[in-house]
Amino acid sequence: MNSPAADRARYDRATAHLDAPLAIVDLEAFDANADDLVRRAGGKPVRVASKSVRCRALLERVLARPGFAGIMSYTLAESLWLARSGFEDVLLAYPSADRAGFAELANDAKLAAAVTVMVDDPAQLELVDAARDGGGEEIRVCLELDTALQLLGGRVRVGARRSPLREPAQLAALARAVAARPGFRVVGLMAYEGHVAGVGDALAGRPLRSRAIRLMQGAARRELAARRAGVVAAVREVVPDLEFVNGGGTGSVQQTAAEDAVTEIAAGSGLYVPRLFDNYTSFSGRPAALFAQPVVRRPGVGVVTVLGGGYPASGAAGPDRLPVPYLPQGLRYDPQEGAGEVQTPLLGSPADDLLIGDRVWFRHAKAGELCERFDTLHLVEGDRVTDSAATYRGEGRTFL
């Protein structure tokens, strides 16, 4: 692995013929991260979370590697687009209210065979049936389990508010409801433990909070493993030929893969390794996706201003949702301005070595959301751009 200074020089050389702002993916780092996900999955296939990649060419690249199988998508429109593009196994990770999309799915045998929709409420089945527009294709269904850790009789909850279904009897009841309804078939079960997979447990300068997170996550993993096994057993009594049980995320791959009840792992952010994945004890990846902003002003000693850069990530608002100045190392935001819409001042001694037209390399807080800001990812190998790939945005697709 190169030093940060060597990487900066390499990226500057590779993109010297391009104007910034621009975004790159370092293919050596991308492939190394892919290998690490497969290693941590311990022989179970990794389903790629498309929201963390948002580039068809890179989805194709990773799915061509051993150990990866299938896509986890984030909207029905995206799912149908990917299926029409040739991806044959697309699991929609969130319920949808896209009536036109459901009509298309129910009227096309190829799409219906490739796309699996998410359900956690019988009302969602009614919505699909109301949208069929005469289409009679069988809809593949995945049931979602709530993974949140509940303490003190449910008065304390740790984890995302997703599915309302927690207990084996609830999932089994919904499986029976689906089985009794013509035009639907349960094929899978999903449980995403975001409070484990998506929360770093080694926060710089915060040892007590880091220890508290590790204790919480350990308790959450134990509780969920037991409950998930019970849910899978209950659902298999209703659906003996269940095709898959999906779990995990980039930060919990090896722990989730160790559960016998889980048949496949979901991961995507671990391919790009954005800044939110710097604080984990379970793995260490290589930053693969970066963006560069040009220096356009030098307001004074220890200050430069770059064009744009205000690309916050989704989630609860806070400093951890901002991109981080990465190369050259040692730059920081002006606390009075932060990351700006059209310009961003950066402070620190490295600013004095930057000239007008030089570039500063940033890492986004989250993975695929970077691609909503750029229409092209320049693919870097060594110190050359060897290809360019359109993002979803570059293909004219903005699904959310």
Short mmCIF file of C-alpha atoms in Angstrom, two decimals, residues 18-308:
data_model
loop_
_atom_site.label_atom_id
_atom_site.label_comp_id
_atom_site.label_asym_id
_atom_site.label_seq_id
_atom_site.Cartn_x
_atom_site.Cartn_y
_atom_site.Cartn_z
CA LEU A 18 -8.71 16.48 -16.62
CA ASP A 19 -10.36 19.52 -15.09
CA ALA A 20 -11.58 19.35 -11.50
CA PRO A 21 -14.07 18.92 -9.91
CA LEU A 22 -13.81 15.22 -10.74
CA ALA A 23 -14.26 11.84 -9.09
CA ILE A 24 -12.08 8.75 -9.32
CA VAL A 25 -12.12 5.12 -8.26
CA ASP A 26 -8.75 3.53 -7.59
CA LEU A 27 -9.27 0.08 -9.09
CA GLU A 28 -6.45 -1.55 -7.18
CA ALA A 29 -8.01 -0.44 -3.90
CA PHE A 30 -11.52 -1.34 -5.13
CA ASP A 31 -10.45 -4.88 -6.03
CA ALA A 32 -8.50 -5.31 -2.79
CA ASN A 33 -11.57 -4.24 -0.82
CA ALA A 34 -13.68 -6.72 -2.80
CA ASP A 35 -11.26 -9.51 -1.94
CA ASP A 36 -11.42 -8.55 1.73
CA LEU A 37 -15.23 -8.71 1.75
CA VAL A 38 -15.12 -12.19 0.24
CA ARG A 39 -12.50 -13.30 2.77
CA ARG A 40 -14.57 -12.03 5.66
CA ALA A 41 -17.72 -13.68 4.30
CA GLY A 42 -16.08 -17.07 4.82
CA GLY A 43 -17.52 -18.81 1.80
CA LYS A 44 -21.00 -17.28 1.84
CA PRO A 45 -21.88 -15.20 -1.23
CA VAL A 46 -21.84 -11.42 -0.96
CA ARG A 47 -24.83 -9.58 -2.43
CA VAL A 48 -23.75 -6.12 -3.58
CA ALA A 49 -25.69 -3.15 -2.21
CA SER A 50 -26.18 -0.98 -5.28
CA LYS A 51 -26.92 2.21 -3.33
CA SER A 52 -23.29 2.10 -2.19
CA VAL A 53 -21.93 1.80 -5.75
CA ARG A 54 -24.39 3.55 -8.15
CA CYS A 55 -22.38 2.71 -11.24
CA ARG A 56 -23.38 -0.14 -13.54
CA ALA A 57 -19.87 -0.74 -14.82
CA LEU A 58 -18.52 -1.22 -11.31
CA LEU A 59 -21.47 -3.41 -10.33
CA GLU A 60 -20.60 -5.60 -13.31
CA ARG A 61 -16.93 -5.59 -12.33
CA VAL A 62 -17.51 -6.77 -8.78
CA LEU A 63 -20.16 -9.33 -9.71
CA ALA A 64 -17.70 -10.91 -12.16
CA ARG A 65 -15.43 -11.71 -9.20
CA PRO A 66 -15.68 -15.01 -7.32
CA GLY A 67 -17.63 -14.74 -4.08
CA PHE A 68 -20.20 -12.17 -5.23
CA ALA A 69 -23.75 -12.99 -6.33
CA GLY A 70 -26.74 -10.72 -6.84
CA ILE A 71 -27.64 -7.10 -6.20
CA MET A 72 -29.47 -5.47 -3.33
CA SER A 73 -31.21 -2.44 -4.86
CA TYR A 74 -32.90 0.54 -3.25
CA THR A 75 -35.90 1.49 -5.44
CA LEU A 76 -38.24 -0.48 -7.65
CA ALA A 77 -37.48 1.73 -10.67
CA GLU A 78 -33.78 1.01 -10.20
CA SER A 79 -34.49 -2.71 -9.79
CA LEU A 80 -36.38 -2.86 -13.07
CA TRP A 81 -33.71 -0.85 -14.88
CA LEU A 82 -30.97 -3.17 -13.63
CA ALA A 83 -33.00 -6.25 -14.56
CA ARG A 84 -33.62 -4.89 -18.05
CA SER A 85 -29.85 -4.27 -18.27
CA GLY A 86 -29.12 -7.95 -17.74
CA PHE A 87 -28.71 -8.34 -13.97
CA GLU A 88 -30.60 -11.52 -13.16
CA ASP A 89 -30.90 -11.42 -9.37
CA VAL A 90 -32.05 -8.12 -7.87
CA LEU A 91 -33.37 -7.92 -4.31
CA LEU A 92 -35.21 -4.68 -3.57
CA ALA A 93 -34.23 -3.89 0.03
CA TYR A 94 -37.07 -1.49 0.82
CA PRO A 95 -40.85 -1.56 0.38
CA SER A 96 -42.16 0.44 -2.57
CA ALA A 97 -45.29 2.37 -3.49
CA ASP A 98 -44.36 2.62 -7.19
CA ARG A 99 -47.62 1.62 -8.89
CA ALA A 100 -46.28 1.96 -12.42
CA GLY A 101 -43.29 -0.15 -11.47
CA PHE A 102 -45.45 -2.89 -9.99
CA ALA A 103 -47.59 -2.92 -13.13
CA GLU A 104 -44.47 -3.36 -15.24
CA LEU A 105 -43.17 -6.11 -12.97
CA ALA A 106 -46.46 -8.01 -13.03
CA ASN A 107 -46.67 -7.85 -16.82
CA ASP A 108 -43.14 -8.99 -17.73
CA ALA A 109 -42.02 -12.57 -17.08
CA LYS A 110 -38.32 -11.75 -17.35
CA LEU A 111 -38.53 -8.90 -14.82
CA ALA A 112 -40.71 -10.91 -12.45
CA ALA A 113 -38.14 -13.72 -12.45
CA ALA A 114 -35.24 -11.35 -11.75
CA VAL A 115 -36.64 -8.96 -9.13
CA THR A 116 -37.64 -9.75 -5.55
CA VAL A 117 -39.63 -7.13 -3.63
CA MET A 118 -39.58 -6.40 0.11
CA VAL A 119 -42.64 -6.85 2.29
CA ASP A 120 -43.27 -6.41 6.00
CA ASP A 121 -47.03 -5.67 5.97
CA PRO A 122 -50.00 -7.30 4.19
CA ALA A 123 -51.05 -3.82 3.01
CA GLN A 124 -48.03 -3.84 0.72
CA LEU A 125 -49.39 -6.93 -1.02
CA GLU A 126 -52.71 -5.16 -1.54
CA LEU A 127 -50.89 -2.21 -3.09
CA VAL A 128 -49.12 -4.54 -5.54
CA ASP A 129 -52.36 -6.26 -6.52
CA ALA A 130 -54.11 -2.92 -7.02
CA ALA A 131 -51.29 -1.84 -9.35
CA ARG A 132 -51.06 -5.02 -11.48
CA ASP A 133 -53.00 -3.56 -14.42
CA GLY A 134 -54.02 -7.05 -15.49
CA GLY A 135 -50.55 -8.54 -15.09
CA GLY A 136 -50.56 -12.07 -13.79
CA GLU A 137 -46.87 -12.77 -13.21
CA GLU A 138 -45.97 -14.22 -9.83
CA ILE A 139 -44.20 -11.66 -7.63
CA ARG A 140 -41.17 -12.84 -5.69
CA VAL A 141 -41.31 -11.64 -2.08
CA CYS A 142 -38.72 -11.21 0.66
CA LEU A 143 -39.80 -10.68 4.28
CA GLU A 144 -37.89 -8.25 6.49
CA LEU A 145 -37.09 -8.81 10.16
CA ASP A 146 -36.58 -5.90 12.57
CA THR A 147 -33.07 -6.25 13.98
CA ALA A 148 -33.12 -3.50 16.61
CA LEU A 149 -31.90 -4.28 20.10
CA GLN A 150 -34.63 -3.59 22.65
CA LEU A 151 -33.83 -3.17 26.32
CA LEU A 152 -35.87 -2.53 29.48
CA GLY A 153 -38.96 -4.13 28.06
CA GLY A 154 -38.76 -2.20 24.83
CA ARG A 155 -38.41 1.23 26.44
CA VAL A 156 -34.90 1.54 25.00
CA ARG A 157 -34.34 0.82 21.32
CA VAL A 158 -31.00 0.69 19.51
CA GLY A 159 -31.23 0.35 15.74
CA ALA A 160 -33.00 1.70 12.67
CA ARG A 161 -36.79 1.81 12.53
CA ARG A 162 -37.45 -0.53 9.64
CA SER A 163 -39.74 -3.57 9.71
CA PRO A 164 -42.46 -3.86 12.41
CA LEU A 165 -41.87 -7.63 12.52
CA ARG A 166 -39.61 -8.93 15.30
CA GLU A 167 -40.73 -12.32 16.51
CA PRO A 168 -40.81 -15.74 14.78
CA ALA A 169 -44.59 -15.96 15.02
CA GLN A 170 -45.01 -12.58 13.28
CA LEU A 171 -42.78 -13.52 10.35
CA ALA A 172 -44.39 -16.94 10.03
CA ALA A 173 -47.85 -15.33 10.00
CA LEU A 174 -46.86 -12.99 7.18
CA ALA A 175 -45.32 -15.90 5.28
CA ARG A 176 -48.64 -17.74 5.55
CA ALA A 177 -50.51 -14.62 4.39
CA VAL A 178 -48.30 -14.37 1.32
CA ALA A 179 -48.65 -18.10 0.59
CA ALA A 180 -52.43 -17.82 0.78
CA ARG A 181 -52.54 -14.93 -1.67
CA PRO A 182 -52.44 -15.88 -5.37
CA GLY A 183 -49.72 -14.21 -7.39
CA PHE A 184 -47.03 -14.04 -4.70
CA ARG A 185 -44.28 -16.36 -3.46
CA VAL A 186 -41.97 -15.97 -0.48
CA VAL A 187 -38.40 -16.65 -1.57
CA GLY A 188 -36.27 -14.88 1.03
CA LEU A 189 -35.79 -13.30 4.41
CA MET A 190 -33.70 -10.20 5.16
CA ALA A 191 -32.41 -8.66 8.38
CA TYR A 192 -30.05 -5.67 8.24
CA GLU A 193 -28.33 -4.94 11.55
CA GLY A 194 -27.32 -1.36 10.79
CA HIS A 195 -26.52 -0.56 14.43
CA VAL A 196 -23.74 -3.16 14.16
CA ALA A 197 -22.75 -3.05 10.49
CA GLY A 198 -22.95 0.72 10.06
CA VAL A 199 -21.64 2.14 13.35
CA GLY A 200 -17.90 2.41 13.97
CA ASP A 201 -16.62 1.05 17.27
CA ALA A 202 -13.20 2.72 17.43
CA LEU A 203 -13.85 6.47 17.51
CA ALA A 204 -10.67 8.54 17.55
CA GLY A 205 -10.14 10.25 20.89
CA ARG A 206 -13.29 8.74 22.43
CA PRO A 207 -12.24 5.51 24.18
CA LEU A 208 -15.18 5.34 26.58
CA ARG A 209 -17.78 5.82 23.88
CA SER A 210 -15.97 3.30 21.68
CA ARG A 211 -16.07 0.73 24.48
CA ALA A 212 -19.77 1.42 25.06
CA ILE A 213 -20.45 0.87 21.35
CA ARG A 214 -18.53 -2.42 21.38
CA LEU A 215 -20.49 -3.62 24.41
CA MET A 216 -23.78 -2.64 22.76
CA GLN A 217 -22.84 -4.32 19.50
CA GLY A 218 -21.77 -7.50 21.25
CA ALA A 219 -25.11 -7.70 23.04
CA ALA A 220 -26.98 -6.86 19.83
CA ARG A 221 -25.17 -9.58 17.86
CA ARG A 222 -25.93 -12.22 20.45
CA GLU A 223 -29.58 -11.27 20.76
CA LEU A 224 -30.11 -11.05 17.02
CA ALA A 225 -28.33 -14.33 16.23
CA ALA A 226 -30.67 -16.23 18.55
CA ARG A 227 -33.79 -14.41 17.34
CA ARG A 228 -32.85 -14.65 13.67
CA ALA A 229 -32.31 -18.41 13.97
CA GLY A 230 -35.77 -18.74 15.49
CA VAL A 231 -37.35 -16.61 12.78
CA VAL A 232 -35.68 -18.59 9.99
CA ALA A 233 -36.83 -21.87 11.51
CA ALA A 234 -40.40 -20.58 11.83
CA VAL A 235 -40.52 -19.24 8.28
CA ARG A 236 -39.01 -22.45 6.86
CA GLU A 237 -41.90 -24.38 8.41
CA VAL A 238 -44.17 -22.34 6.14
CA VAL A 239 -41.74 -22.04 3.19
CA PRO A 240 -39.46 -25.11 3.19
CA ASP A 241 -37.80 -24.07 -0.07
CA LEU A 242 -36.76 -20.60 1.11
CA GLU A 243 -34.04 -19.53 -1.33
CA PHE A 244 -31.99 -17.16 0.83
CA VAL A 245 -31.55 -15.51 4.21
CA ASN A 246 -29.73 -12.20 3.83
CA GLY A 247 -27.98 -10.36 6.63
CA GLY A 248 -25.03 -8.22 7.53
CA GLY A 249 -23.37 -5.17 6.10
CA THR A 250 -19.82 -3.98 5.53
CA GLY A 251 -19.04 -3.56 9.22
CA SER A 252 -20.36 -6.94 10.36
CA VAL A 253 -19.57 -9.31 7.49
CA GLN A 254 -17.61 -11.94 9.40
CA GLN A 255 -19.88 -11.95 12.46
CA THR A 256 -23.07 -12.33 10.44
CA ALA A 257 -21.51 -14.92 8.13
CA ALA A 258 -20.77 -17.06 11.19
CA GLU A 259 -24.51 -17.54 11.82
CA ASP A 260 -25.73 -20.87 10.42
CA ALA A 261 -29.15 -19.38 9.66
CA VAL A 262 -27.71 -16.78 7.27
CA THR A 263 -27.04 -17.91 3.69
CA GLU A 264 -25.71 -14.68 2.14
CA ILE A 265 -24.20 -11.36 3.18
CA ALA A 266 -25.07 -7.86 1.96
CA ALA A 267 -22.29 -5.32 1.53
CA GLY A 268 -21.43 -2.41 -0.72
CA SER A 269 -19.79 0.46 1.15
CA GLY A 270 -16.75 -1.72 1.77
CA LEU A 271 -15.87 -1.48 -1.91
CA TYR A 272 -15.36 2.31 -1.84
CA VAL A 273 -14.57 2.62 1.92
CA PRO A 274 -15.87 6.14 2.62
CA ARG A 275 -14.81 8.03 5.73
CA LEU A 276 -17.57 6.60 7.98
CA PHE A 277 -15.81 3.24 7.76
CA ASP A 278 -12.52 4.44 9.21
CA ASN A 279 -13.51 3.66 12.80
CA TYR A 280 -13.91 -0.12 12.95
CA THR A 281 -11.98 -2.77 14.82
CA SER A 282 -13.43 -5.56 12.66
CA PHE A 283 -11.77 -4.55 9.38
CA SER A 284 -9.58 -1.99 7.68
CA GLY A 285 -10.19 -1.12 4.04
CA ARG A 286 -8.51 1.11 1.48
CA PRO A 287 -10.11 4.37 0.36
CA ALA A 288 -11.04 3.70 -3.26
CA ALA A 289 -13.47 6.49 -4.20
CA LEU A 290 -12.28 10.09 -4.02
CA PHE A 291 -13.21 13.44 -5.47
CA ALA A 292 -10.99 16.42 -6.25
CA GLN A 293 -11.82 20.13 -5.99
CA PRO A 294 -9.55 22.80 -7.52
CA VAL A 295 -7.90 25.55 -5.52
CA VAL A 296 -9.32 28.83 -6.81
CA ARG A 297 -8.28 31.32 -4.09
CA ARG A 298 -5.51 31.91 -1.55
CA PRO A 299 -7.12 34.30 0.97
CA GLY A 300 -4.11 34.42 3.28
CA VAL A 301 -1.45 32.47 5.12
CA GLY A 302 -2.57 28.96 5.94
CA VAL A 303 -5.77 29.22 3.90
CA VAL A 304 -6.88 28.11 0.46
CA THR A 305 -10.33 28.08 -1.05
CA VAL A 306 -11.53 25.29 -3.31
CA LEU A 307 -14.49 25.35 -5.66
CA GLY A 308 -17.64 23.73 -4.25
#
